[in-house]
PDB file of C-alpha atoms in Angstrom:
ATOM      1  CA  MET A1188       0.912  26.139 299.811  1.00 43.00           C
ATOM      2  CA  PRO A1189      -1.231  28.929 299.531  1.00 45.00           C
ATOM      3  CA  SER A1190      -4.753  29.519 300.143  1.00 42.00           C
ATOM      4  CA  SER A1191      -7.301  29.902 297.869  1.00 45.00           C
ATOM      5  CA  LYS A1192      -9.166  31.922 299.266  1.00 43.00           C
ATOM      6  CA  PRO A1193      -8.157  36.120 298.300  1.00 45.00           C
ATOM      7  CA  PRO A1194      -7.512  37.679 300.017  1.00 47.00           C
ATOM      8  CA  SER A1195      -9.861  40.193 302.538  1.00 50.00           C
ATOM      9  CA  THR A1196     -10.360  43.927 301.359  1.00 47.00           C
ATOM     10  CA  PRO A1197      -9.846  46.238 303.942  1.00 48.00           C
ATOM     11  CA  ASP A1198     -12.873  49.014 304.729  1.00 49.00           C
ATOM     12  CA  ARG A1199     -11.605  52.654 303.056  1.00 49.00           C
ATOM     13  CA  PRO A1200     -11.715  54.915 305.515  1.00 48.00           C
ATOM     14  CA  ASP A1201     -14.836  57.304 304.664  1.00 52.00           C
ATOM     15  CA  ARG A1202     -13.907  61.281 303.519  1.00 50.00           C
ATOM     16  CA  PRO A1203     -13.745  62.867 306.831  1.00 51.00           C
ATOM     17  CA  ASP A1204     -16.485  65.805 307.303  1.00 54.00           C
ATOM     18  CA  GLN A1205     -16.352  69.006 305.513  1.00 54.00           C
ATOM     19  CA  PRO A1206     -15.763  72.334 308.089  1.00 53.00           C
ATOM     20  CA  GLU A1207     -18.327  73.788 309.216  1.00 56.00           C
ATOM     21  CA  ARG A1208     -18.991  77.769 307.753  1.00 57.00           C
ATOM     22  CA  ILE A1209     -17.963  79.961 310.733  1.00 54.00           C
ATOM     23  CA  GLU A1210     -21.018  82.915 310.757  1.00 57.00           C
ATOM     24  CA  GLN A1211     -18.820  85.620 311.002  1.00 56.00           C
ATOM     25  CA  PRO A1212     -20.039  88.417 313.116  1.00 55.00           C
ATOM     26  CA  ASP A1213     -21.833  91.004 311.230  1.00 57.00           C
ATOM     27  CA  ARG A1214     -19.492  94.240 310.407  1.00 56.00           C
ATOM     28  CA  PRO A1215     -19.785  97.663 310.987  1.00 55.00           C
ATOM     29  CA  ASP A1216     -21.259  99.304 308.397  1.00 58.00           C
ATOM     30  CA  ARG A1217     -19.220 101.151 306.208  1.00 57.00           C
ATOM     31  CA  PRO A1218     -19.391 105.222 305.627  1.00 55.00           C
ATOM     32  CA  GLU A1219     -21.196 105.440 302.156  1.00 58.00           C
ATOM     33  CA  ARG A1220     -19.073 107.202 299.746  1.00 57.00           C
ATOM     34  CA  THR A1221     -20.381 110.623 299.141  1.00 56.00           C
ATOM     35  CA  GLU A1222     -20.443 112.084 295.457  1.00 55.00           C
ATOM     36  CA  GLN A1223     -17.522 114.109 294.588  1.00 56.00           C
ATOM     37  CA  PRO A1224     -19.571 116.544 291.433  1.00 55.00           C
ATOM     38  CA  ALA A1225     -17.551 116.572 288.605  1.00 54.00           C
ATOM     39  CA  ARG A1226     -15.235 118.536 287.417  1.00 57.00           C
ATOM     40  CA  PRO A1227     -16.458 121.438 284.801  1.00 51.00           C
ATOM     41  CA  THR A1228     -15.082 121.468 281.077  1.00 53.00           C
ATOM     42  CA  PRO A1229     -12.567 123.886 280.319  1.00 53.00           C
ATOM     43  CA  PRO A1230     -14.259 125.814 277.687  1.00 60.00           C
ATOM     44  CA  GLU A1231     -13.146 124.638 273.804  1.00 72.00           C
ATOM     45  CA  ALA A1232     -10.514 127.615 273.029  1.00 74.00           C
ATOM     46  CA  PRO A1233     -12.451 130.340 270.606  1.00 82.00           C
ATOM     47  CA  GLU A1234     -11.427 130.215 266.844  1.00 88.00           C
ATOM     48  CA  LEU A1235     -10.676 133.638 266.360  1.00 91.00           C
ATOM     49  CA  ILE A1236      -8.056 135.128 266.916  1.00 94.00           C
ATOM     50  CA  TRP A1237      -9.389 138.285 267.937  1.00 95.00           C
ATOM     51  CA  LEU A1238     -11.655 136.569 270.912  1.00 93.00           C
ATOM     52  CA  ARG A1239      -8.180 134.792 272.218  1.00 90.00           C
ATOM     53  CA  PRO A1240      -6.360 137.103 274.125  1.00 88.00           C
ATOM     54  CA  GLU A1241      -2.707 138.306 273.958  1.00 85.00           C
ATOM     55  CA  ARG A1242      -1.780 137.488 277.499  1.00 71.00           C
ATOM     56  CA  THR A1243      -2.979 137.064 281.101  1.00 59.00           C
ATOM     57  CA  GLY A1244      -2.007 138.825 282.989  1.00 59.00           C
ATOM     58  CA  ARG A1245       0.863 136.248 284.688  1.00 68.00           C
ATOM     59  CA  GLY A1246       3.509 135.113 284.415  1.00 58.00           C
ATOM     60  CA  PRO A1247       6.969 136.997 282.513  1.00 68.00           C
ATOM     61  CA  ARG A1248       6.720 138.737 279.744  1.00 77.00           C
ATOM     62  CA  PRO A1249       6.595 137.466 276.569  1.00 81.00           C
ATOM     63  CA  ALA A1250       9.811 137.451 274.182  1.00 87.00           C
ATOM     64  CA  HIS A1251       7.685 138.124 271.166  1.00 93.00           C
ATOM     65  CA  SER A1252       4.332 139.722 270.409  1.00 94.00           C
ATOM     66  CA  ARG A1253       1.948 139.167 267.792  1.00 96.00           C
ATOM     67  CA  ASP A1254       2.734 142.585 265.931  1.00 96.00           C
ATOM     68  CA  SER A1255       6.551 140.843 266.077  1.00 97.00           C
ATOM     69  CA  ILE A1256       5.577 138.202 264.477  1.00 97.00           C
ATOM     70  CA  ALA A1257       3.514 139.484 261.906  1.00 98.00           C
ATOM     71  CA  ALA A1258       5.934 141.650 260.539  1.00 98.00           C
ATOM     72  CA  ALA A1259       8.138 138.455 260.193  1.00 98.00           C
ATOM     73  CA  ALA A1260       6.351 136.412 258.478  1.00 98.00           C
ATOM     74  CA  ILE A1261       5.334 139.774 256.173  1.00 98.00           C
ATOM     75  CA  VAL A1262       8.737 140.218 255.019  1.00 98.00           C
ATOM     76  CA  ILE A1263       9.276 136.433 253.921  1.00 98.00           C
ATOM     77  CA  ALA A1264       6.020 136.602 252.124  1.00 98.00           C
ATOM     78  CA  ASP A1265       7.082 140.583 250.498  1.00 98.00           C
ATOM     79  CA  ALA A1266      10.719 138.252 249.683  1.00 97.00           C
ATOM     80  CA  GLU A1267       9.298 135.224 248.632  1.00 97.00           C
ATOM     81  CA  GLY A1268       5.364 134.707 247.950  1.00 96.00           C
ATOM     82  CA  LEU A1269       2.863 133.875 250.864  1.00 96.00           C
ATOM     83  CA  GLU A1270       3.691 130.254 250.140  1.00 96.00           C
ATOM     84  CA  ALA A1271       7.203 130.832 251.911  1.00 97.00           C
ATOM     85  CA  VAL A1272       5.689 131.560 255.046  1.00 97.00           C
ATOM     86  CA  SER A1273       5.790 128.701 258.370  1.00 96.00           C
ATOM     87  CA  MET A1274       5.247 128.438 261.336  1.00 95.00           C
ATOM     88  CA  ARG A1275       9.287 126.979 261.101  1.00 96.00           C
ATOM     89  CA  ARG A1276      10.554 130.129 258.949  1.00 97.00           C
ATOM     90  CA  VAL A1277       8.763 132.685 261.353  1.00 97.00           C
ATOM     91  CA  ALA A1278      10.379 130.873 264.238  1.00 96.00           C
ATOM     92  CA  ALA A1279      13.953 130.712 262.848  1.00 97.00           C
ATOM     93  CA  ALA A1280      13.686 134.923 261.848  1.00 97.00           C
ATOM     94  CA  LEU A1281      13.120 135.759 265.313  1.00 96.00           C
ATOM     95  CA  GLY A1282      15.179 133.518 267.116  1.00 95.00           C
ATOM     96  CA  ALA A1283      12.643 131.341 268.761  1.00 94.00           C
ATOM     97  CA  GLY A1284      11.611 127.422 268.737  1.00 93.00           C
ATOM     98  CA  THR A1285       8.743 126.650 266.499  1.00 93.00           C
ATOM     99  CA  MET A1286       6.290 125.478 268.801  1.00 93.00           C
ATOM    100  CA  SER A1287       7.387 128.174 271.416  1.00 91.00           C
ATOM    101  CA  LEU A1288       5.138 130.119 269.100  1.00 92.00           C
ATOM    102  CA  TYR A1289       2.161 127.917 269.202  1.00 92.00           C
ATOM    103  CA  ASN A1290       2.085 129.905 272.771  1.00 90.00           C
ATOM    104  CA  TYR A1291       1.164 133.676 270.424  1.00 93.00           C
ATOM    105  CA  VAL A1292      -0.174 131.960 267.850  1.00 94.00           C
ATOM    106  CA  PRO A1293      -1.021 128.592 267.386  1.00 92.00           C
ATOM    107  CA  LYS A1294      -2.086 127.779 264.130  1.00 93.00           C
ATOM    108  CA  LYS A1295      -1.064 128.459 260.661  1.00 94.00           C
ATOM    109  CA  GLU A1296      -5.061 129.946 259.938  1.00 95.00           C
ATOM    110  CA  HIS A1297      -3.642 132.966 262.323  1.00 96.00           C
ATOM    111  CA  LEU A1298      -0.561 133.818 261.090  1.00 97.00           C
ATOM    112  CA  LEU A1299      -2.215 134.875 257.993  1.00 97.00           C
ATOM    113  CA  ASP A1300      -5.023 136.797 259.665  1.00 97.00           C
ATOM    114  CA  LEU A1301      -2.548 138.732 262.067  1.00 98.00           C
ATOM    115  CA  MET A1302      -0.951 139.305 258.830  1.00 98.00           C
ATOM    116  CA  LEU A1303      -3.796 140.386 256.672  1.00 98.00           C
ATOM    117  CA  ASP A1304      -4.322 143.251 259.811  1.00 98.00           C
ATOM    118  CA  ALA A1305      -0.867 144.289 259.966  1.00 98.00           C
ATOM    119  CA  ALA A1306      -0.642 145.538 256.594  1.00 98.00           C
ATOM    120  CA  THR A1307      -4.228 146.912 256.409  1.00 97.00           C
ATOM    121  CA  ALA A1308      -2.947 149.418 259.243  1.00 97.00           C
ATOM    122  CA  GLU A1309      -0.357 150.307 256.282  1.00 98.00           C
ATOM    123  CA  TYR A1310      -4.138 152.433 255.371  1.00 97.00           C
ATOM    124  CA  ARG A1311      -3.917 156.182 255.495  1.00 95.00           C
ATOM    125  CA  LEU A1312      -7.216 157.280 256.693  1.00 96.00           C
ATOM    126  CA  PRO A1313      -8.184 160.733 256.991  1.00 94.00           C
ATOM    127  CA  PRO A1314      -9.346 161.462 259.934  1.00 94.00           C
ATOM    128  CA  ALA A1315     -13.240 162.158 258.492  1.00 96.00           C
ATOM    129  CA  PRO A1316     -14.984 162.279 255.229  1.00 97.00           C
ATOM    130  CA  SER A1317     -15.130 164.919 253.167  1.00 97.00           C
ATOM    131  CA  GLY A1318     -18.284 164.552 252.624  1.00 95.00           C
ATOM    132  CA  ASP A1319     -17.214 164.148 248.497  1.00 97.00           C
ATOM    133  CA  VAL A1320     -18.279 160.317 247.875  1.00 97.00           C
ATOM    134  CA  ARG A1321     -16.285 160.018 244.355  1.00 97.00           C
ATOM    135  CA  ALA A1322     -13.473 161.470 245.403  1.00 97.00           C
ATOM    136  CA  ASP A1323     -12.701 159.895 248.418  1.00 98.00           C
ATOM    137  CA  LEU A1324     -14.426 156.065 247.336  1.00 98.00           C
ATOM    138  CA  ALA A1325     -11.305 157.475 244.616  1.00 98.00           C
ATOM    139  CA  GLY A1326      -8.939 157.827 246.952  1.00 97.00           C
ATOM    140  CA  LEU A1327      -9.297 155.145 249.080  1.00 98.00           C
ATOM    141  CA  ALA A1328      -9.417 152.985 246.329  1.00 98.00           C
ATOM    142  CA  HIS A1329      -6.284 154.615 244.771  1.00 98.00           C
ATOM    143  CA  GLU A1330      -4.441 153.525 248.876  1.00 97.00           C
ATOM    144  CA  GLN A1331      -5.230 149.957 248.856  1.00 98.00           C
ATOM    145  CA  LEU A1332      -4.250 149.815 245.553  1.00 98.00           C
ATOM    146  CA  ALA A1333      -0.929 151.263 246.568  1.00 97.00           C
ATOM    147  CA  LEU A1334      -0.628 149.305 248.807  1.00 98.00           C
ATOM    148  CA  LEU A1335      -1.762 145.744 247.704  1.00 98.00           C
ATOM    149  CA  ARG A1336       1.298 145.905 245.240  1.00 97.00           C
ATOM    150  CA  ARG A1337       3.433 146.618 247.988  1.00 97.00           C
ATOM    151  CA  HIS A1338       2.312 143.213 248.896  1.00 98.00           C
ATOM    152  CA  PRO A1339       1.728 141.143 246.202  1.00 96.00           C
ATOM    153  CA  TRP A1340       0.944 138.644 248.300  1.00 97.00           C
ATOM    154  CA  LEU A1341      -2.203 140.143 249.373  1.00 97.00           C
ATOM    155  CA  PRO A1342      -4.703 140.401 246.950  1.00 97.00           C
ATOM    156  CA  ALA A1343      -5.405 136.508 247.344  1.00 95.00           C
ATOM    157  CA  LEU A1344      -5.662 136.424 251.111  1.00 96.00           C
ATOM    158  CA  VAL A1345      -8.605 139.359 251.191  1.00 95.00           C
ATOM    159  CA  LEU A1346     -10.379 137.903 248.984  1.00 94.00           C
ATOM    160  CA  ALA A1347      -9.738 133.989 250.864  1.00 94.00           C
ATOM    161  CA  ARG A1348     -10.275 134.654 254.550  1.00 92.00           C
ATOM    162  CA  PRO A1349     -12.361 137.802 256.111  1.00 90.00           C
ATOM    163  CA  GLY A1350     -10.722 140.863 256.982  1.00 93.00           C
ATOM    164  CA  ILE A1351     -12.120 141.031 261.090  1.00 96.00           C
ATOM    165  CA  GLY A1352      -9.521 142.193 262.947  1.00 97.00           C
ATOM    166  CA  PRO A1353      -9.044 145.776 264.504  1.00 97.00           C
ATOM    167  CA  ASN A1354      -7.400 147.556 261.574  1.00 98.00           C
ATOM    168  CA  ALA A1355      -9.735 145.873 258.638  1.00 98.00           C
ATOM    169  CA  LEU A1356     -12.566 146.986 261.170  1.00 98.00           C
ATOM    170  CA  ARG A1357     -11.170 150.609 261.052  1.00 98.00           C
ATOM    171  CA  TYR A1358     -11.233 150.025 257.248  1.00 98.00           C
ATOM    172  CA  THR A1359     -15.151 149.192 257.140  1.00 98.00           C
ATOM    173  CA  ASP A1360     -16.076 151.954 259.416  1.00 98.00           C
ATOM    174  CA  HIS A1361     -14.291 154.229 257.458  1.00 98.00           C
ATOM    175  CA  PHE A1362     -16.032 152.670 254.333  1.00 98.00           C
ATOM    176  CA  LEU A1363     -19.365 153.100 255.875  1.00 98.00           C
ATOM    177  CA  ALA A1364     -19.104 157.250 256.921  1.00 98.00           C
ATOM    178  CA  VAL A1365     -17.686 157.942 253.508  1.00 98.00           C
ATOM    179  CA  THR A1366     -20.872 156.012 251.738  1.00 97.00           C
ATOM    180  CA  ALA A1367     -23.131 157.587 254.041  1.00 97.00           C
ATOM    181  CA  PRO A1368     -24.186 160.531 252.984  1.00 95.00           C
ATOM    182  CA  THR A1369     -25.764 158.754 249.754  1.00 94.00           C
ATOM    183  CA  GLY A1370     -28.911 157.303 252.139  1.00 93.00           C
ATOM    184  CA  LEU A1371     -28.367 153.101 251.785  1.00 95.00           C
ATOM    185  CA  PRO A1372     -29.128 151.459 254.340  1.00 95.00           C
ATOM    186  CA  GLY A1373     -25.837 149.482 256.363  1.00 96.00           C
ATOM    187  CA  GLY A1374     -26.562 146.539 254.536  1.00 96.00           C
ATOM    188  CA  ALA A1375     -26.336 147.505 251.353  1.00 96.00           C
ATOM    189  CA  ARG A1376     -23.087 149.780 251.867  1.00 97.00           C
ATOM    190  CA  MET A1377     -21.479 146.632 252.967  1.00 97.00           C
ATOM    191  CA  GLU A1378     -22.347 145.229 249.632  1.00 96.00           C
ATOM    192  CA  ALA A1379     -20.726 147.977 248.009  1.00 97.00           C
ATOM    193  CA  MET A1380     -17.875 147.703 249.957  1.00 97.00           C
ATOM    194  CA  ALA A1381     -17.474 143.882 249.223  1.00 96.00           C
ATOM    195  CA  LEU A1382     -18.176 144.749 245.108  1.00 96.00           C
ATOM    196  CA  PHE A1383     -15.398 147.801 245.979  1.00 98.00           C
ATOM    197  CA  ASN A1384     -12.463 145.838 247.428  1.00 97.00           C
ATOM    198  CA  GLY A1385     -13.039 142.383 244.810  1.00 97.00           C
ATOM    199  CA  PHE A1386     -12.637 145.228 241.920  1.00 97.00           C
ATOM    200  CA  ILE A1387      -9.387 146.352 243.331  1.00 98.00           C
ATOM    201  CA  CYS A1388      -8.238 142.754 244.850  1.00 97.00           C
ATOM    202  CA  GLN A1389      -8.920 141.204 241.594  1.00 96.00           C
ATOM    203  CA  PHE A1390      -6.883 144.071 239.578  1.00 97.00           C
ATOM    204  CA  ALA A1391      -4.150 143.514 241.535  1.00 96.00           C
ATOM    205  CA  GLN A1392      -3.495 140.195 240.535  1.00 94.00           C
ATOM    206  CA  TYR A1393      -4.428 140.148 237.125  1.00 91.00           C
ATOM    207  CA  GLU A1394      -1.210 143.629 236.846  1.00 90.00           C
ATOM    208  CA  GLN A1395      -0.241 140.674 238.923  1.00 89.00           C
ATOM    209  CA  THR A1396      -0.181 137.726 236.528  1.00 85.00           C
ATOM    210  CA  ALA A1397       0.407 139.640 232.783  1.00 81.00           C
ATOM    211  CA  ALA A1398       3.676 141.277 234.428  1.00 77.00           C
ATOM    212  CA  ALA A1399       5.098 138.222 235.371  1.00 73.00           C
ATOM    213  CA  GLY A1400       4.192 136.087 232.316  1.00 73.00           C
ATOM    214  CA  ALA A1401       4.823 138.922 229.380  1.00 75.00           C
ATOM    215  CA  LYS A1402       4.698 135.264 226.918  1.00 80.00           C
ATOM    216  CA  TRP A1403       1.426 134.766 228.690  1.00 79.00           C
ATOM    217  CA  GLN A1404       0.205 137.986 227.496  1.00 79.00           C
ATOM    218  CA  ALA A1405       1.087 137.922 223.708  1.00 83.00           C
ATOM    219  CA  GLU A1406      -0.165 134.063 223.442  1.00 87.00           C
ATOM    220  CA  MET A1407      -2.990 135.306 225.465  1.00 86.00           C
ATOM    221  CA  VAL A1408      -3.863 138.226 223.136  1.00 83.00           C
ATOM    222  CA  GLY A1409      -3.234 136.412 220.062  1.00 89.00           C
ATOM    223  CA  TYR A1410      -5.235 133.374 221.226  1.00 93.00           C
ATOM    224  CA  LEU A1411      -8.046 136.725 221.213  1.00 91.00           C
ATOM    225  CA  THR A1412      -7.508 137.862 218.403  1.00 89.00           C
ATOM    226  CA  GLN A1413      -7.364 134.527 216.493  1.00 93.00           C
ATOM    227  CA  ALA A1414     -11.446 133.291 217.696  1.00 94.00           C
ATOM    228  CA  ALA A1415     -12.449 137.217 217.249  1.00 92.00           C
ATOM    229  CA  MET A1416     -11.392 136.041 214.237  1.00 92.00           C
ATOM    230  CA  SER A1417     -13.000 132.894 213.397  1.00 94.00           C
ATOM    231  CA  GLY A1418     -15.884 134.811 213.036  1.00 93.00           C
ATOM    232  CA  ALA A1419     -18.125 132.056 216.111  1.00 95.00           C
ATOM    233  CA  TYR A1420     -17.624 134.648 218.353  1.00 95.00           C
ATOM    234  CA  PRO A1421     -19.893 138.129 216.889  1.00 94.00           C
ATOM    235  CA  HIS A1422     -20.002 140.269 219.624  1.00 95.00           C
ATOM    236  CA  LEU A1423     -16.102 139.377 221.103  1.00 92.00           C
ATOM    237  CA  ALA A1424     -14.373 140.634 216.994  1.00 92.00           C
ATOM    238  CA  GLN A1425     -17.143 144.110 217.422  1.00 93.00           C
ATOM    239  CA  ALA A1426     -15.248 144.766 221.817  1.00 91.00           C
ATOM    240  CA  PHE A1427     -11.573 143.501 220.085  1.00 86.00           C
ATOM    241  CA  ALA A1428     -12.066 146.169 216.820  1.00 87.00           C
ATOM    242  CA  THR A1429     -12.559 148.576 219.050  1.00 87.00           C
ATOM    243  CA  ALA A1430     -10.817 148.863 221.299  1.00 81.00           C
ATOM    244  CA  GLY A1431      -7.852 150.156 220.385  1.00 77.00           C
ATOM    245  CA  PRO A1432      -4.503 150.319 221.710  1.00 76.00           C
ATOM    246  CA  PRO A1433      -3.804 148.883 224.792  1.00 73.00           C
ATOM    247  CA  ALA A1434      -4.711 151.087 228.359  1.00 76.00           C
ATOM    248  CA  ASP A1435      -1.975 152.822 230.326  1.00 87.00           C
ATOM    249  CA  PRO A1436      -3.089 150.567 233.334  1.00 89.00           C
ATOM    250  CA  ASP A1437      -3.539 153.536 236.042  1.00 93.00           C
ATOM    251  CA  GLN A1438      -4.744 154.593 233.270  1.00 93.00           C
ATOM    252  CA  ALA A1439      -7.544 151.337 232.590  1.00 93.00           C
ATOM    253  CA  PHE A1440      -8.008 150.974 236.250  1.00 96.00           C
ATOM    254  CA  ASP A1441      -8.781 155.061 237.074  1.00 97.00           C
ATOM    255  CA  ARG A1442     -11.499 154.484 234.024  1.00 95.00           C
ATOM    256  CA  THR A1443     -13.259 151.164 235.294  1.00 96.00           C
ATOM    257  CA  LEU A1444     -12.927 152.507 238.852  1.00 98.00           C
ATOM    258  CA  ASP A1445     -15.162 155.386 237.863  1.00 97.00           C
ATOM    259  CA  ARG A1446     -17.631 152.619 235.996  1.00 97.00           C
ATOM    260  CA  VAL A1447     -17.444 150.644 240.032  1.00 97.00           C
ATOM    261  CA  ILE A1448     -18.204 153.732 241.598  1.00 97.00           C
ATOM    262  CA  HIS A1449     -21.722 155.244 239.879  1.00 96.00           C
ATOM    263  CA  ALA A1450     -22.696 151.006 239.734  1.00 94.00           C
ATOM    264  CA  ILE A1451     -22.390 151.884 244.167  1.00 92.00           C
ATOM    265  CA  LEU A1452     -23.560 155.322 243.988  1.00 91.00           C
ATOM    266  CA  ALA A1453     -27.102 154.248 241.773  1.00 87.00           C
ATOM    267  CA  PRO A1454     -30.333 153.987 242.878  1.00 76.00           C
ATOM    268  CA  ALA A1455     -31.237 150.366 243.450  1.00 65.00           C
ATOM    269  CA  ALA A1456     -33.508 149.422 240.493  1.00 58.00           C
ATOM    270  CA  GLY A1457     -36.844 149.118 241.955  1.00 55.00           C
ATOM    271  CA  GLY A1458     -35.616 151.126 245.003  1.00 52.00           C
TER     272      GLY A1458
END
């Protein structure tokens, strides 16, 4: 017969004690790290192509040069316009890889600067001015117009980017020498050069527009004639009435150039 006493529960053994943490002996001091001096940040490359050396003087002789690259770009621009010039097209013309060309010309703007200066090298400047300021300026103006006519892409580039390459500085120095007898200060002569160059570039651009669009030219004349006859522009009507037949482009250039030179040489008001 089963016992009515409940079975006894055996005592739960105690948990074994946690092992005591053994103190580690002191480690010898580690030598402190010596801070290394920060490496100097390499200087940022100059933005101007003229401040970048063409060669570092080390390594094999390069296969191309800035002059050859600019010459190839000018050939493309003369044939197809400035918009056709790209690093890829120039590299193909030279038989080089496009990426390799960036070792010589880091970006497109540098290529334009090289083209501008290479074209400026075509000026046939005399060793020294003659002393006749008017004659020297007229000769320089005709030299520039001939250059712009040879390179139809050049006027827009001259007006858009400052020419400060070696050949452009040669032209600037010559202009300052030509105008030295005027007695004008250097700053005024630099302003006169900007006026002088701006007139010639805009004249060359107008010639290109007129030559490329005979229909546009005829429509413009008709439109202005109609506007003058409307009575809304009396001074324009008077100018048209006394203008006479269209002048030969070279005669118009000489006539306007004479006025520009006169303005350059005239004493400043109040001066």
